[in-house]
mmCIF file of C-alpha atoms and ligand atoms in Angstrom:
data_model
loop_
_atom_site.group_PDB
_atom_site.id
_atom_site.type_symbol
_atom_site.label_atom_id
_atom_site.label_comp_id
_atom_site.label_asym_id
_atom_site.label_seq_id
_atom_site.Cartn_x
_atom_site.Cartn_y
_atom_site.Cartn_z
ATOM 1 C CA UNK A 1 23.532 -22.028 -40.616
ATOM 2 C CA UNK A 2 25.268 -24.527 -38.924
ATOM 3 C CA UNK A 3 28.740 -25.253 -38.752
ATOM 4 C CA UNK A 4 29.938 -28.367 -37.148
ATOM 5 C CA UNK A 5 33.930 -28.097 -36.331
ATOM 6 C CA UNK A 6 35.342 -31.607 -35.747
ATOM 7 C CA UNK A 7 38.888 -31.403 -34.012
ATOM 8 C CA UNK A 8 41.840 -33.677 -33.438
ATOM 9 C CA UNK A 9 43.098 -32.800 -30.197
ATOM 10 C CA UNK A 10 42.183 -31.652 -27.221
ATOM 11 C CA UNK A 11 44.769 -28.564 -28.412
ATOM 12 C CA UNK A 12 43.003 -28.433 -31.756
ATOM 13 C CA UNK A 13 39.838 -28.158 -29.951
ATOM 14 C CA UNK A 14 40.993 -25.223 -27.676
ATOM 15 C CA UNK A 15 42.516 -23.089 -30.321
ATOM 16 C CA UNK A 16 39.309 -23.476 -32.389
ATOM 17 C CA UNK A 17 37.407 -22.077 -30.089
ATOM 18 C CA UNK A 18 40.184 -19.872 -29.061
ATOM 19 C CA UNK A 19 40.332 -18.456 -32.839
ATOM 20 C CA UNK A 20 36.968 -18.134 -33.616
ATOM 21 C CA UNK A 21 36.761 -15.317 -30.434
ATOM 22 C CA UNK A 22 39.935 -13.663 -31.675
ATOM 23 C CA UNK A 23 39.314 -13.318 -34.934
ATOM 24 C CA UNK A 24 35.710 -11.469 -34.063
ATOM 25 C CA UNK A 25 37.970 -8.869 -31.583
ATOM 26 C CA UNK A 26 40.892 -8.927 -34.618
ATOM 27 C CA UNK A 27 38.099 -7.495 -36.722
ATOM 28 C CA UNK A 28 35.681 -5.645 -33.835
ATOM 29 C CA UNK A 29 37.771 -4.817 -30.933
ATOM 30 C CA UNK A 30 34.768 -3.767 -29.450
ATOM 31 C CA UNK A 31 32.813 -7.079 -29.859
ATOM 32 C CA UNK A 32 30.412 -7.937 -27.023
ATOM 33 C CA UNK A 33 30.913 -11.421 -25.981
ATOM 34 C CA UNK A 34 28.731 -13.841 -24.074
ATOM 35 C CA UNK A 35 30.680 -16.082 -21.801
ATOM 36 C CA UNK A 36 30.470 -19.327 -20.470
ATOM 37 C CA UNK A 37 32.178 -21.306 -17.065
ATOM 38 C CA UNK A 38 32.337 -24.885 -16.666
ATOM 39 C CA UNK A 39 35.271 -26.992 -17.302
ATOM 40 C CA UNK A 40 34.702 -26.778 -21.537
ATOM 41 C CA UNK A 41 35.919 -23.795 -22.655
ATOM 42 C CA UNK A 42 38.695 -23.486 -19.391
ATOM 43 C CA UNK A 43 40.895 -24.380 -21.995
ATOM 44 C CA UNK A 44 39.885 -22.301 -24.568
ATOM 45 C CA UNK A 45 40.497 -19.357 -21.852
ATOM 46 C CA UNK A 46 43.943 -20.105 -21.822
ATOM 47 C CA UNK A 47 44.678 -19.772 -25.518
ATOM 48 C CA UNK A 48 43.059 -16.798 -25.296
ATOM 49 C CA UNK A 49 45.628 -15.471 -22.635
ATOM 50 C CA UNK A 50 48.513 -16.897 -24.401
ATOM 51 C CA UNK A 51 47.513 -14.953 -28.099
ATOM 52 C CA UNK A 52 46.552 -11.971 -25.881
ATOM 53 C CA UNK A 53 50.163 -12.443 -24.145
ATOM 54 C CA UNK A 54 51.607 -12.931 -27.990
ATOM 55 C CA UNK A 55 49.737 -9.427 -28.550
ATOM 56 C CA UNK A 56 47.778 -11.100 -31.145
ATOM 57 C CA UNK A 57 44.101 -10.000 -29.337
ATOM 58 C CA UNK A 58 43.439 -7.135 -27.036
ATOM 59 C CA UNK A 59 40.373 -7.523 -24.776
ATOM 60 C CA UNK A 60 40.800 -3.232 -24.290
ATOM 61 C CA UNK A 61 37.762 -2.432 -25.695
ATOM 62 C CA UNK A 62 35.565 -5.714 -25.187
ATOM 63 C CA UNK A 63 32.658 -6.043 -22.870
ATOM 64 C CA UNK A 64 31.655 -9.396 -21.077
ATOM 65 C CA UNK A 65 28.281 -10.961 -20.498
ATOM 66 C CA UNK A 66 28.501 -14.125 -18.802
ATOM 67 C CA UNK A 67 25.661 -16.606 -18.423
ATOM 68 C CA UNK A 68 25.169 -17.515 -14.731
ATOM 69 C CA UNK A 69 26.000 -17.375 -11.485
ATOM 70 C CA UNK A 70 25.129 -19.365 -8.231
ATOM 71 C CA UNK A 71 22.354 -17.649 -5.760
ATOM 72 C CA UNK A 72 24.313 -17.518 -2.222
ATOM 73 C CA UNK A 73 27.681 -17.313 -3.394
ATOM 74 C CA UNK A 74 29.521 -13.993 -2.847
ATOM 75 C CA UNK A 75 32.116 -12.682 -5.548
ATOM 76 C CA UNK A 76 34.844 -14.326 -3.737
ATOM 77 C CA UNK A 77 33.481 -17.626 -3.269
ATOM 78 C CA UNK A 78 36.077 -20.185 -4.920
ATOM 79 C CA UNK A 79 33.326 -21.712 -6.814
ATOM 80 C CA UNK A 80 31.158 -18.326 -7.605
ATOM 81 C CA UNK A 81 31.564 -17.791 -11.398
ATOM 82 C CA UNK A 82 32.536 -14.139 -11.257
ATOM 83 C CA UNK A 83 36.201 -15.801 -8.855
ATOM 84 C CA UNK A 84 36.065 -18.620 -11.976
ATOM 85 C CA UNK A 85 36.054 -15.857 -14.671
ATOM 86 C CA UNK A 86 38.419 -13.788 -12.933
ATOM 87 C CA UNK A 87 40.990 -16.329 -12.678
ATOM 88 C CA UNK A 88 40.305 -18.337 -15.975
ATOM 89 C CA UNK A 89 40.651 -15.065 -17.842
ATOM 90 C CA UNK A 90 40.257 -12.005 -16.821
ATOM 91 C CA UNK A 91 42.706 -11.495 -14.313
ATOM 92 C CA UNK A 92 45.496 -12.251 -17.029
ATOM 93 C CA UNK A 93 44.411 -10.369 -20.439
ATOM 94 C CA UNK A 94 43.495 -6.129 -20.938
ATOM 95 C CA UNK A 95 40.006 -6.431 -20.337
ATOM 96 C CA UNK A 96 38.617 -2.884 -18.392
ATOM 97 C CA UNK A 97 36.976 -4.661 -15.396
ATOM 98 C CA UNK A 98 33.643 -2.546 -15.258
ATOM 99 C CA UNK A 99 33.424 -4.101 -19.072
ATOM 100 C CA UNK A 100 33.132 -7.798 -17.266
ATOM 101 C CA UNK A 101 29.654 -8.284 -16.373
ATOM 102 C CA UNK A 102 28.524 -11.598 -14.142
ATOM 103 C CA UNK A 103 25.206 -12.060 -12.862
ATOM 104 C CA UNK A 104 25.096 -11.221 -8.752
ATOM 105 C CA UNK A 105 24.301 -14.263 -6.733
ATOM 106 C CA UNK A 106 24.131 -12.234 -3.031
ATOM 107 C CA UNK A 107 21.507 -9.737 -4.165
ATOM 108 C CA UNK A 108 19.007 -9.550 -1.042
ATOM 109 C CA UNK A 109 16.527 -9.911 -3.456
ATOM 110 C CA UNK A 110 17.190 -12.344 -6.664
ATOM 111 C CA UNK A 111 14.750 -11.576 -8.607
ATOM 112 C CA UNK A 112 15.802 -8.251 -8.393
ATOM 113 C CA UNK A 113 19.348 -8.929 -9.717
ATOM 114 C CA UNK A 114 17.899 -11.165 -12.689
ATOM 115 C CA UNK A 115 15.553 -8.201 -13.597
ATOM 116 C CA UNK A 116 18.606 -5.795 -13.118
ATOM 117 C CA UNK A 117 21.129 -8.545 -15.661
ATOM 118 C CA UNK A 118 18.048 -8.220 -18.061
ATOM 119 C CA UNK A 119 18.290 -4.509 -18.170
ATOM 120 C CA UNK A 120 22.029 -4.856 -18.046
ATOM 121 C CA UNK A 121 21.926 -7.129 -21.523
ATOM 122 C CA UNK A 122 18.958 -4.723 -22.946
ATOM 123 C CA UNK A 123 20.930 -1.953 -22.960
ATOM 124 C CA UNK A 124 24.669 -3.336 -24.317
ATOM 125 C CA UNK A 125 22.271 -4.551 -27.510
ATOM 126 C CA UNK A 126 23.237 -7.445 -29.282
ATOM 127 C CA UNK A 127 26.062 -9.752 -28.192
ATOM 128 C CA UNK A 128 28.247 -10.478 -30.793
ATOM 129 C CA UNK A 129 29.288 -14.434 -30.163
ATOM 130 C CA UNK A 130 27.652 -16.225 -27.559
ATOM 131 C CA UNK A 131 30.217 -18.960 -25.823
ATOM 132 C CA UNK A 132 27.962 -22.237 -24.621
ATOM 133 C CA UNK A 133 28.856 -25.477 -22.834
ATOM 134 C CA UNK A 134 26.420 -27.937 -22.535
ATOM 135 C CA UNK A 135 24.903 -29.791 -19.741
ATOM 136 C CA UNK A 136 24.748 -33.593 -19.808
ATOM 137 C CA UNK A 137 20.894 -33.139 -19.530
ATOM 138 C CA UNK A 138 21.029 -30.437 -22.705
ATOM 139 C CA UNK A 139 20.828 -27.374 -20.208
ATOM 140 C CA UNK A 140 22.515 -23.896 -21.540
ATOM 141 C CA UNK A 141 23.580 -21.526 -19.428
ATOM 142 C CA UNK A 142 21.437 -22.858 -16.305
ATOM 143 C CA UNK A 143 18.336 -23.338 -18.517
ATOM 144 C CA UNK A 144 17.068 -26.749 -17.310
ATOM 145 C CA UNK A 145 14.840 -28.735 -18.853
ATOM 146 C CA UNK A 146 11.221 -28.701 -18.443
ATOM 147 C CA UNK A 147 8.088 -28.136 -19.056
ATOM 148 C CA UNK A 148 8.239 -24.400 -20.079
ATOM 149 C CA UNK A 149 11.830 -22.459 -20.893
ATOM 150 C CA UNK A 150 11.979 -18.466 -20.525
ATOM 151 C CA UNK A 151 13.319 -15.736 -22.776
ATOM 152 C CA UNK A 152 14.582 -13.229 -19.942
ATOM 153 C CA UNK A 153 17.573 -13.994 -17.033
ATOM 154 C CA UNK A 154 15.483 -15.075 -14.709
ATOM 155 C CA UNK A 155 15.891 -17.853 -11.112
ATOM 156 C CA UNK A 156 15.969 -21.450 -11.971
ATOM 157 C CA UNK A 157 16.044 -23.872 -9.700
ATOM 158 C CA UNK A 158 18.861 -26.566 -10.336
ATOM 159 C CA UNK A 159 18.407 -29.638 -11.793
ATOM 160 C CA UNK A 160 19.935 -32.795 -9.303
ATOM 161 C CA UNK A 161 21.797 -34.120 -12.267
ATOM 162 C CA UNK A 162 23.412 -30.865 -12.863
ATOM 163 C CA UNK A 163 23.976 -30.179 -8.781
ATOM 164 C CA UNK A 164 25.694 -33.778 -8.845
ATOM 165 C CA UNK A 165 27.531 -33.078 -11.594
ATOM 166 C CA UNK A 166 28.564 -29.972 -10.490
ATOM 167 C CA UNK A 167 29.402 -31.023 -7.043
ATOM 168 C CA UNK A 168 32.823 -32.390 -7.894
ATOM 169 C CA UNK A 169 34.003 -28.102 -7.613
ATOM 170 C CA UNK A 170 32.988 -28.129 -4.097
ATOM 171 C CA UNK A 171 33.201 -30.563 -0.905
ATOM 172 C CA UNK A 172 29.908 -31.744 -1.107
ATOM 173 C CA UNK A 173 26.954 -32.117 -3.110
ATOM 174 C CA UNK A 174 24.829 -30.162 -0.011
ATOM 175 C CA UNK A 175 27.246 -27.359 -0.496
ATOM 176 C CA UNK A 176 26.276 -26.708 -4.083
ATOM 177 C CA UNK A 177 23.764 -23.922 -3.990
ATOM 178 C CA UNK A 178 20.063 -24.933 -5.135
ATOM 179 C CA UNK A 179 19.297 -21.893 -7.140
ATOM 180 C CA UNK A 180 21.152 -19.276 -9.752
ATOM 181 C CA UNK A 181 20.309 -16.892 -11.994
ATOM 182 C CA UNK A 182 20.698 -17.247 -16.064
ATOM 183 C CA UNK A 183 20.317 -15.876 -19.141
ATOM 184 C CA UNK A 184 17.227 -16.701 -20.725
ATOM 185 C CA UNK A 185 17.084 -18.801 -23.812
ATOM 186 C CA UNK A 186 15.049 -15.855 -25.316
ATOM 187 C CA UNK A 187 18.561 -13.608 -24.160
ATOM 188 C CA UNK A 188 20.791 -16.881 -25.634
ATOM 189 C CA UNK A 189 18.931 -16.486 -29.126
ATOM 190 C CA UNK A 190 19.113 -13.047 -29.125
ATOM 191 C CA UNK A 191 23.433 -13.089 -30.110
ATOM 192 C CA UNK A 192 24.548 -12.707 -33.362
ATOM 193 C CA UNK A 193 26.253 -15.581 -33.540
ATOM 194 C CA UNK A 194 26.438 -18.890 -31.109
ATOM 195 C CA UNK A 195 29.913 -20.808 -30.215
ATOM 196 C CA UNK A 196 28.594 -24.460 -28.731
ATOM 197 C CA UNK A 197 31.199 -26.219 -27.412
ATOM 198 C CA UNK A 198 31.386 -29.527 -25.876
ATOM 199 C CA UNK A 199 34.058 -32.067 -25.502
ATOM 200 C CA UNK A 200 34.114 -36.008 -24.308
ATOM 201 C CA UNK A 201 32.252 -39.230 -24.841
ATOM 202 C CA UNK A 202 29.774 -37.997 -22.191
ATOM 203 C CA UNK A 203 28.598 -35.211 -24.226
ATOM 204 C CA UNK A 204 28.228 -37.458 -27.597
ATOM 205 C CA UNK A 205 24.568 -38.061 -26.875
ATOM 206 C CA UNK A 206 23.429 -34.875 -25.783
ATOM 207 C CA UNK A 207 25.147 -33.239 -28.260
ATOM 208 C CA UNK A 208 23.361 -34.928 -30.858
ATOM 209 C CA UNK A 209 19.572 -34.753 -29.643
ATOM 210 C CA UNK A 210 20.641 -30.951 -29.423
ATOM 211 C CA UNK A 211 21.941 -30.418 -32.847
ATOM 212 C CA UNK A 212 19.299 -33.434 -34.746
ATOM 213 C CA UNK A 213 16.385 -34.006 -32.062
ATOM 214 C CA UNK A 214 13.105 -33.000 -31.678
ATOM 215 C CA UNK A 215 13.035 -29.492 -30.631
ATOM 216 C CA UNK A 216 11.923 -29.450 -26.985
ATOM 217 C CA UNK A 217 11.814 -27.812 -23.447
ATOM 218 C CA UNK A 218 13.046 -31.011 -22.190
ATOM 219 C CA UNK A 219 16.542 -30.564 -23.928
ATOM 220 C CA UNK A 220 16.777 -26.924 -23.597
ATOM 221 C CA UNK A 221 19.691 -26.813 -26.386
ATOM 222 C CA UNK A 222 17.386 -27.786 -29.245
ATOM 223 C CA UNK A 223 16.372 -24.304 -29.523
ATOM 224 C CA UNK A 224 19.937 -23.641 -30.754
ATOM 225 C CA UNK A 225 18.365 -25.158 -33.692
ATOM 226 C CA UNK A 226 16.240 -22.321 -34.903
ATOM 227 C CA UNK A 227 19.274 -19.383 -34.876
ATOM 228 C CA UNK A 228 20.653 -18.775 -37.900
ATOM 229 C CA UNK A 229 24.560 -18.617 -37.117
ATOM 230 C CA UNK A 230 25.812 -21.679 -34.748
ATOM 231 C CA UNK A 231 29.452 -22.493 -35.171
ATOM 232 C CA UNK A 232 29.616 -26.335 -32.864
ATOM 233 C CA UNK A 233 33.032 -27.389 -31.823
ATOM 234 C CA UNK A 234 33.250 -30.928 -30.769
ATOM 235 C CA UNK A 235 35.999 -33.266 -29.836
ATOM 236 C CA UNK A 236 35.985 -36.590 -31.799
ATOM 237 C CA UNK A 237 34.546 -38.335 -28.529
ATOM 238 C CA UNK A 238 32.060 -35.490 -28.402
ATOM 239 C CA UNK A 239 31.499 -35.615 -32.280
ATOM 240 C CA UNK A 240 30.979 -39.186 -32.851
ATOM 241 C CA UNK A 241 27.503 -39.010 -33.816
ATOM 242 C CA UNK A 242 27.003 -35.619 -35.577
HETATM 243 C C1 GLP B 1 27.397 -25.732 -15.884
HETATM 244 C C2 GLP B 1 27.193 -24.311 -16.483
HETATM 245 C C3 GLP B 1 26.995 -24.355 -17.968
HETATM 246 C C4 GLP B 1 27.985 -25.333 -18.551
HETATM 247 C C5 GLP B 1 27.639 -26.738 -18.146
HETATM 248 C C6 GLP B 1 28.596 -27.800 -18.625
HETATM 249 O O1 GLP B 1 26.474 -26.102 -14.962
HETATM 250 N N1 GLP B 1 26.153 -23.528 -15.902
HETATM 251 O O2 GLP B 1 27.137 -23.051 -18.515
HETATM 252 O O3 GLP B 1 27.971 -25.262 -19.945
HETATM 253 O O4 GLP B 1 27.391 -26.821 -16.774
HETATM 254 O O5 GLP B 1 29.758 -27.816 -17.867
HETATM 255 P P1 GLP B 1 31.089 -28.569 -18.303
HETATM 256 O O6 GLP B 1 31.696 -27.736 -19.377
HETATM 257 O O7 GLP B 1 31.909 -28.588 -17.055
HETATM 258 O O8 GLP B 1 30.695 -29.925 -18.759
#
């Protein structure tokens, strides 16, 4: 099923997404959640600390799974996505920190560490609501397009559109690392239920080869279109073509 959530507001579009995760902890505190980083759901992060501040959600018994992380950047790093999730979210609401899981990006050996976030995800069982963005070129998580996607985290190699993009976080494009580890689409697929978010005119097109195109390795967030419980939220910029 697919549920396409138009909203008014860049407000509206925040507490949407902001509801839809605290109404699954309202009714299963212990809910295991899939996040996402990137500017989309920042927002969204702060409702969530201002209900959990209201003492409308508790994050106590929640566990984390979060999608990627840049290869080469420690914990610390201002742009690593463990220091993003930290200070988006976790830092301000009752979440246990060993229940926050990130991929490791400083892993001597990154293969290693995706096998080790595979075994990680294996063993929580099924995540409960999967949080996406979406990359202008239709990657989720870090899954870039190509030729061939795979089910497992695994190393990808980053796309130059996505490095660019992403390069406005950090002084220069050179300093954006080249590699990171990600969820699998096979690992995306696997969640109960899938909260795609994307906001902006920038995202209208890719949003809606995602949700009406072909289904494709070369836009990676077509396979969203075979799960059976996808919930999109879109701005009306976003939106304008779904
Ligand atoms: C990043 C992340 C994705 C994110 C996407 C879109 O590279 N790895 O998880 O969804 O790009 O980011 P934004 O929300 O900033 O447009």
């Amino acid at each position: 099923m697919l549920n396409i959530i138009k909203t008014s507001s860049e407000d509206h579009f925040n507490e949407t997404g902001a509801g839809i995760i605290a109404s699954l902890l309202q009714s299963n505190p212990r809910a295991i959640l899939g996040l996402a980083t990137g500017s989309t759901p920042v927002g969204v992060y702060g409702k969530l600390i201002e209900l959990y501040r209201k003492g409308s959600v508790s994050f106590k018994q929640a566990t984390t799974y979060n999608l990627d992380e840049y290869i080469g950047l420690p914990a610390d790093h201002p742009e690593s996505y463990r220091r993003f999730m930290d200070e988006k979210l976790f830092n301000h609401i009752d979440i246990l920190p060993e229940n926050t899981h990130v991929p490791s990006g400083v892993e001597a050996d990154p293969q290693k560490a995706a096998e080790d976030y595979s075994r990680l995800l294996d063993e929580a069982g099924q995540i409960d609501l999967q949080l996406l963005g979406l990359g202008h070129n239709g990657h989720i998580g870090f899954n870039e397009p190509g030729e061939e996607l795979q089910g497992p985290p695994h190393i990808v190699k980053l796309d130059e559109r996505t490095r660019l993009a992403n390069a406005r976080f950090f002084n220069s494009i050179e300093e954006v690392p080249t590699h990171a580890i990600t969820m699998g689409i096979g690992s995306i697929l696997h969640a109960k239920q899938i909260l795609l978010m994307a906001k902006g005119e920038d995202k209208a097109e890719v949003i809606a080869r995602a949700l009406k195109g072909p289904i494709t390795t070369k836009c990676p967030a077509t396979f969203l279109q075979t799960h059976s419980n996808v919930v999109v939220v879109v701005d009306q910029a976003a939106g304008k073509w779904l």
